[in-house]
Short mmCIF file of C-alpha atoms in Angstrom, two decimals:
data_model
loop_
_atom_site.label_atom_id
_atom_site.label_comp_id
_atom_site.label_asym_id
_atom_site.label_seq_id
_atom_site.Cartn_x
_atom_site.Cartn_y
_atom_site.Cartn_z
CA MET T 1 -0.07 0.12 0.09
CA LYS T 2 1.15 3.46 -0.94
CA GLY T 3 -0.02 6.76 0.89
CA GLY T 4 -2.27 7.50 3.33
CA ALA T 5 -6.18 6.83 3.92
CA VAL T 6 -8.28 8.62 1.34
CA PHE T 7 -11.38 10.51 2.46
CA ILE T 8 -13.95 11.07 -0.46
CA GLY T 9 -16.80 13.27 0.08
CA ASP T 10 -17.80 16.53 1.18
CA VAL T 11 -16.23 19.83 2.47
CA ALA T 12 -18.30 22.95 3.15
CA LYS T 13 -18.35 26.03 4.87
CA ASP T 14 -20.46 25.83 7.98
CA GLU T 15 -22.58 29.04 8.68
CA TYR T 16 -23.70 28.85 12.33
CA TYR T 17 -26.83 30.51 13.80
CA ALA T 18 -28.03 30.31 17.48
CA MET T 19 -31.48 30.38 18.57
CA ASP T 20 -33.31 30.21 21.82
CA ALA T 21 -36.09 27.54 20.36
CA TYR T 22 -36.60 26.12 16.92
CA PRO T 23 -39.49 27.42 15.11
CA ALA T 24 -42.26 25.52 13.86
CA LEU T 25 -43.16 25.51 10.03
CA GLY T 26 -44.56 28.54 8.64
CA THR T 27 -43.31 30.96 11.69
CA LYS T 28 -40.46 33.24 12.20
CA ALA T 29 -37.91 33.23 14.65
CA ASP T 30 -34.83 35.54 15.57
CA ALA T 31 -31.36 33.87 15.13
CA ARG T 32 -28.05 35.48 16.30
CA GLN T 33 -25.16 34.53 13.77
CA LEU T 34 -21.96 33.15 14.84
CA PRO T 35 -18.74 32.90 13.23
CA SER T 36 -18.71 30.36 10.31
CA MET T 37 -16.57 27.35 10.05
CA MET T 38 -14.99 24.97 7.86
CA GLY T 39 -17.31 21.75 8.09
CA GLY T 40 -18.41 18.73 5.83
CA SER T 41 -18.83 15.48 7.38
CA ILE T 42 -16.19 13.44 5.40
CA ALA T 43 -13.93 16.34 5.53
CA ASN T 44 -14.53 16.67 9.58
CA ALA T 45 -13.64 13.01 9.81
CA ALA T 46 -10.36 13.48 7.66
CA SER T 47 -9.32 16.61 10.00
CA VAL T 48 -9.79 14.26 13.09
CA TYR T 49 -7.80 11.28 11.34
CA ALA T 50 -4.98 13.68 10.32
CA SER T 51 -4.88 15.44 14.05
CA TYR T 52 -3.23 12.13 15.10
CA GLY T 53 -0.38 12.32 13.02
CA CYS T 54 -1.66 10.18 10.60
CA GLU T 55 -0.79 10.58 6.56
CA THR T 56 -4.44 11.78 5.34
CA ARG T 57 -5.67 12.61 1.66
CA PHE T 58 -8.97 14.01 0.61
CA LEU T 59 -10.80 13.75 -2.73
CA GLY T 60 -13.58 16.23 -3.04
CA HIS T 61 -15.71 17.41 -5.92
CA LEU T 62 -16.03 21.26 -5.88
CA ASN T 63 -16.21 24.49 -7.98
CA ASN T 64 -13.03 26.65 -8.11
CA ARG T 65 -14.76 29.36 -6.00
CA ASP T 66 -14.39 26.78 -3.32
CA ARG T 67 -10.51 26.14 -3.54
CA GLU T 68 -10.52 28.11 -0.12
CA LEU T 69 -11.84 24.56 1.67
CA THR T 70 -9.12 22.33 -0.06
CA ASP T 71 -6.75 25.34 0.82
CA TYR T 72 -7.86 25.08 4.56
CA LEU T 73 -7.66 21.30 4.75
CA ARG T 74 -3.89 21.38 3.16
CA GLU T 75 -2.74 24.26 5.01
CA ARG T 76 -4.50 24.15 8.51
CA CYS T 77 -5.02 20.43 8.92
CA GLY T 78 -2.20 18.89 6.95
CA ILE T 79 -4.42 17.17 4.47
CA ASP T 80 -3.09 16.34 1.04
CA THR T 81 -5.95 17.55 -1.35
CA ALA T 82 -4.17 16.83 -4.46
CA LEU T 83 -6.71 13.95 -5.64
CA THR T 84 -9.63 16.91 -5.45
CA ILE T 85 -11.64 17.33 -8.59
CA TYR T 86 -12.84 20.69 -9.78
CA ASP T 87 -16.15 21.27 -11.93
CA ASP T 88 -17.40 24.89 -12.17
CA SER T 89 -20.93 23.59 -13.03
CA LEU T 90 -21.54 22.74 -9.19
CA ALA T 91 -23.00 25.33 -6.69
CA ASP T 92 -21.04 26.49 -3.50
CA SER T 93 -20.48 23.90 -0.80
CA LYS T 94 -21.84 25.05 2.56
CA CYS T 95 -24.18 24.17 5.34
CA LEU T 96 -26.67 26.21 7.39
CA ILE T 97 -26.37 25.15 11.03
CA PHE T 98 -29.00 26.17 13.55
CA LEU T 99 -28.07 25.54 17.56
CA ALA T 100 -31.27 25.38 19.66
CA GLU T 101 -32.35 23.76 23.01
CA GLY T 102 -29.09 21.85 23.18
CA GLU T 103 -29.50 20.07 19.61
CA HIS T 104 -28.38 20.96 16.02
CA THR T 105 -30.54 21.32 12.63
CA VAL T 106 -28.18 21.16 9.61
CA PHE T 107 -29.50 22.45 5.84
CA MET T 108 -26.87 20.95 3.51
CA VAL T 109 -27.06 23.15 0.09
CA ASP T 110 -27.55 20.56 -2.81
CA THR T 111 -24.36 21.37 -5.03
CA GLY T 112 -25.97 19.57 -8.01
CA GLU T 113 -23.22 16.85 -8.04
CA ASN T 114 -24.79 13.81 -10.01
CA ASP T 115 -21.73 11.91 -10.75
CA LEU T 116 -18.15 11.62 -9.57
CA ASN T 117 -15.95 10.06 -12.60
CA LEU T 118 -12.70 9.23 -11.35
CA PRO T 119 -9.66 10.00 -13.83
CA GLU T 120 -7.86 6.73 -14.10
CA ASP T 121 -4.72 7.85 -12.26
CA THR T 122 -6.84 9.07 -9.34
CA PHE T 123 -8.39 5.56 -9.32
CA GLU T 124 -5.23 3.55 -9.14
CA ALA T 125 -4.18 5.92 -6.23
CA LEU T 126 -7.29 4.84 -4.63
CA CYS T 127 -6.42 1.08 -5.01
CA GLU T 128 -2.96 1.96 -3.34
CA ALA T 129 -4.47 3.13 -0.13
CA PRO T 130 -4.83 1.25 2.96
CA LEU T 131 -8.30 2.70 3.83
CA ILE T 132 -11.00 4.51 2.07
CA TYR T 133 -13.62 6.47 4.39
CA THR T 134 -16.74 7.85 2.21
CA SER T 135 -20.49 8.22 2.53
CA HIS T 136 -23.44 6.34 0.61
CA TRP T 137 -23.87 9.20 -1.47
CA VAL T 138 -20.33 9.20 -3.02
CA LEU T 139 -20.54 5.29 -3.48
CA GLY T 140 -23.89 5.75 -5.29
CA ARG T 141 -22.38 7.92 -7.97
CA VAL T 142 -18.85 7.02 -8.29
CA ARG T 143 -17.31 5.58 -11.39
CA CYS T 144 -14.24 5.44 -13.53
CA GLY T 145 -15.06 5.69 -17.01
CA GLU T 146 -16.95 2.61 -18.04
CA ILE T 147 -16.42 1.17 -14.55
CA SER T 148 -19.38 1.37 -12.39
CA ASN T 149 -19.69 1.85 -8.74
CA VAL T 150 -19.82 -1.63 -7.83
CA GLY T 151 -17.09 -2.21 -10.25
CA VAL T 152 -14.89 0.23 -8.59
CA LEU T 153 -15.72 -1.13 -5.15
CA ARG T 154 -14.75 -4.70 -6.65
CA ARG T 155 -11.48 -3.51 -7.76
CA LEU T 156 -10.63 -1.99 -4.39
CA ARG T 157 -11.46 -4.97 -2.56
CA GLU T 158 -9.42 -7.20 -5.12
CA ARG T 159 -6.52 -4.82 -4.30
CA GLY T 160 -6.86 -5.38 -0.39
CA VAL T 161 -8.35 -1.69 0.31
CA ARG T 162 -10.37 -1.37 3.19
CA VAL T 163 -13.77 0.54 2.63
CA VAL T 164 -15.55 2.29 5.39
CA MET T 165 -19.18 4.04 4.81
CA ASP T 166 -20.86 6.45 7.01
CA ILE T 167 -24.59 6.42 6.20
CA ASP T 168 -25.06 8.77 9.23
CA VAL T 169 -29.20 9.15 9.66
CA ASP T 170 -29.93 7.23 6.32
CA ILE T 171 -30.57 3.76 5.52
CA VAL T 172 -29.37 1.03 3.48
CA ASN T 173 -32.45 0.51 0.91
CA GLU T 174 -32.52 -1.72 -2.14
CA ALA T 175 -30.77 0.76 -4.47
CA ARG T 176 -27.53 0.52 -2.06
CA ARG T 177 -27.67 -3.23 -1.27
CA PRO T 178 -25.08 -4.05 -4.07
CA LEU T 179 -22.68 -2.15 -2.52
CA MET T 180 -22.69 -3.79 0.76
CA PRO T 181 -20.68 -6.64 0.08
CA TYR T 182 -17.58 -4.32 -0.48
CA ILE T 183 -18.18 -2.46 3.09
CA ASP T 184 -15.94 -3.28 5.77
CA ILE T 185 -17.23 -1.17 8.34
CA LEU T 186 -20.60 0.47 8.17
CA PHE T 187 -21.14 3.43 10.50
CA MET T 188 -24.67 4.43 11.38
CA ASN T 189 -26.05 6.75 14.29
CA LYS T 190 -29.26 5.76 16.30
CA VAL T 191 -31.59 7.71 13.98
CA GLY T 192 -30.38 6.02 11.04
CA PHE T 193 -30.69 2.54 12.84
CA ALA T 194 -33.90 3.04 14.21
CA ALA T 195 -35.19 3.77 10.37
CA GLN T 196 -33.38 0.73 9.39
CA ARG T 197 -35.39 -1.49 12.07
CA ALA T 198 -38.52 0.11 10.86
CA GLY T 199 -40.26 -1.45 13.74
CA ARG T 200 -38.53 -5.08 13.60
CA GLY T 201 -36.09 -6.45 16.13
CA GLU T 202 -32.18 -5.37 16.51
CA ALA T 203 -31.22 -9.19 15.84
CA GLU T 204 -33.17 -9.48 12.41
CA THR T 205 -32.19 -5.86 11.37
CA ILE T 206 -28.63 -6.71 11.91
CA GLY T 207 -28.77 -10.10 10.53
CA GLU T 208 -30.04 -8.59 7.36
CA LEU T 209 -27.00 -6.31 7.07
CA PHE T 210 -24.57 -9.01 7.65
CA GLY T 211 -26.70 -11.23 4.97
CA MET T 212 -26.04 -8.23 2.64
CA GLY T 213 -22.24 -8.84 3.27
CA VAL T 214 -21.54 -5.86 5.46
CA GLY T 215 -18.26 -6.65 7.73
CA MET T 216 -19.19 -4.93 10.61
CA VAL T 217 -21.87 -2.48 11.85
CA VAL T 218 -21.02 0.47 14.19
CA VAL T 219 -24.08 2.36 15.61
CA THR T 220 -23.48 5.42 17.44
CA LEU T 221 -25.89 6.17 20.29
CA ALA T 222 -25.14 9.78 21.28
CA GLU T 223 -24.72 10.18 24.96
CA ASN T 224 -25.25 6.57 25.56
CA GLY T 225 -22.06 5.46 23.67
CA CYS T 226 -22.07 2.83 20.78
CA LYS T 227 -23.09 -0.61 19.91
CA ILE T 228 -20.38 -2.57 17.63
CA TYR T 229 -22.11 -5.37 15.59
CA LEU T 230 -19.92 -8.30 14.72
CA ARG T 231 -20.73 -11.64 13.05
CA GLU T 232 -19.77 -13.45 16.30
CA GLY T 233 -21.52 -11.25 18.80
CA ALA T 234 -21.92 -7.26 19.93
CA ILE T 235 -19.82 -5.01 22.00
CA SER T 236 -21.53 -2.10 24.08
CA ILE T 237 -19.46 0.77 25.09
CA PRO T 238 -21.18 2.97 27.53
CA GLY T 239 -21.59 6.76 27.26
CA ILE T 240 -19.45 9.43 29.00
CA LYS T 241 -21.12 12.29 30.72
CA VAL T 242 -19.90 15.61 29.57
CA ASP T 243 -21.28 19.32 29.41
CA VAL T 244 -22.45 19.74 26.02
CA VAL T 245 -21.82 22.86 23.93
CA ASP T 246 -22.15 21.84 19.99
CA VAL T 247 -22.82 18.10 19.03
CA THR T 248 -22.01 19.21 15.26
CA GLY T 249 -19.20 16.74 14.17
CA ALA T 250 -19.51 14.34 16.97
CA GLY T 251 -20.35 11.78 14.95
CA ASP T 252 -17.46 12.23 12.50
CA THR T 253 -15.09 12.64 15.15
CA PHE T 254 -16.37 9.34 16.35
CA CYS T 255 -16.01 7.60 13.27
CA GLY T 256 -12.55 8.83 12.23
CA SER T 257 -11.11 7.87 15.45
CA PHE T 258 -12.67 4.33 15.23
CA SER T 259 -11.47 4.01 11.55
CA LEU T 260 -7.81 4.69 12.83
CA MET T 261 -7.49 2.81 15.96
CA TYR T 262 -9.48 -0.40 14.06
CA LEU T 263 -6.47 -0.03 11.22
CA ARG T 264 -4.00 0.15 13.82
CA THR T 265 -5.35 -2.82 16.21
CA GLY T 266 -8.02 -4.86 14.48
CA ASP T 267 -9.75 -4.52 17.72
CA PRO T 268 -13.27 -3.31 17.89
CA ALA T 269 -13.30 -2.92 21.59
CA LEU T 270 -10.34 -0.69 21.52
CA ALA T 271 -11.46 1.26 18.60
CA GLY T 272 -15.10 2.13 20.11
CA THR T 273 -13.61 3.07 23.40
CA PHE T 274 -10.94 5.55 21.90
CA ALA T 275 -13.64 6.69 19.67
CA ASN T 276 -16.35 7.24 22.19
CA CYS T 277 -13.84 9.25 24.48
CA ALA T 278 -12.62 11.66 21.49
CA ALA T 279 -16.35 12.25 20.62
CA ALA T 280 -17.30 12.93 24.33
CA LEU T 281 -14.40 15.48 24.13
CA SER T 282 -15.32 16.96 20.99
CA VAL T 283 -18.98 18.23 22.07
CA ALA T 284 -17.33 20.31 25.16
CA ALA T 285 -16.38 22.90 22.26
CA LEU T 286 -18.12 24.87 19.46
CA GLY T 287 -17.65 23.79 15.80
CA ALA T 288 -17.34 20.49 13.51
CA ARG T 289 -13.55 20.47 13.83
CA SER T 290 -13.58 20.64 17.41
CA GLY T 291 -12.73 16.92 17.50
CA ALA T 292 -9.42 17.65 15.52
CA VAL T 293 -7.19 17.94 18.64
CA GLY T 294 -4.69 15.25 18.05
CA ALA T 295 -3.77 12.20 20.39
CA ALA T 296 -2.53 13.94 23.48
CA PRO T 297 -5.67 15.79 24.58
CA VAL T 298 -8.06 12.32 23.78
CA LEU T 299 -5.38 10.45 26.01
CA GLU T 300 -5.41 12.99 28.59
CA PHE T 301 -9.31 12.99 28.73
CA MET T 302 -9.18 8.99 28.80
CA ARG T 303 -6.76 8.78 31.85
CA SER T 304 -9.09 11.45 33.80
CA ARG T 305 -12.04 8.84 33.16
CA GLY T 306 -10.07 6.02 34.40
CA VAL T 307 -8.97 4.39 31.39
CA ASP T 308 -5.81 2.45 30.90
CA THR T 309 -3.97 4.20 27.67
CA THR T 310 -1.25 1.85 27.39
CA PRO T 311 -2.55 0.20 24.28
CA TYR T 312 -3.65 3.30 22.64
CA GLU T 313 -0.75 5.16 23.11
CA ALA T 314 1.28 2.19 21.55
CA ALA T 315 -1.30 1.95 18.58
CA LEU T 316 -0.62 5.80 17.96
CA ALA T 317 2.90 5.53 18.03
CA GLY T 318 2.74 3.01 15.33
#
């Protein structure tokens, strides 16, 4: 394998607004504008991953007006953005985030991206990566010339690349089923998992996902921690109580941290504990990149909560 992990997906400018209460449809409410920050779910996870001192690459699909976003990733986060594809037919990449009553509501601007056609040299770079972290949206539209999205995934599997997919609040529907045999880790949050269950039992739902070919399912449960589903059983990691400032990006912090620790150790319990602590630390500050603090603060936080950090220090040193 050559180079670092590749994160494929969105980077955006996050425009923040604070509200006393979120309004009902058809009403008006005052909002206080807060400083804008760089965001985008995949870029957030990439920033967290890079903050641990790991070689990290980002492949976005943006217009040239948004080069400030990739400049930020390169100059401030140490992420290699050379793989990014620019297309001026796309709209500006940004999100509107409203903070109210301890929660956040996010409006994501549709950039008009319908197709991600990888140049052959870019595809070859992906085939040499140890890990690819992306979303269901990307995998639904990626191709390389005449090679379909499933063909791209099949080639990656043949080359030994691990593929991680964050589906967030969405579900694995029939259209996404063909992708699942090539997904090593599927991340979902509690909202997405509840939608996936659709009233069915937990075991039935997980069995269905494994039947599609998914390697591992990790469900984040916010303040209640996470649950990791393996074919041989499940691992529950309890939540960590903290004073919450902003939960934006907490899931990205979790998933980026889990991906690194699992890649380094192959131990899902270690990865889950580390990611849980990293995410808990991130919600104590404002901004989607609040989790990109590096290893030292996370390890210190873990020690303050009575966690033996010896195996984590060894993994991060590698």
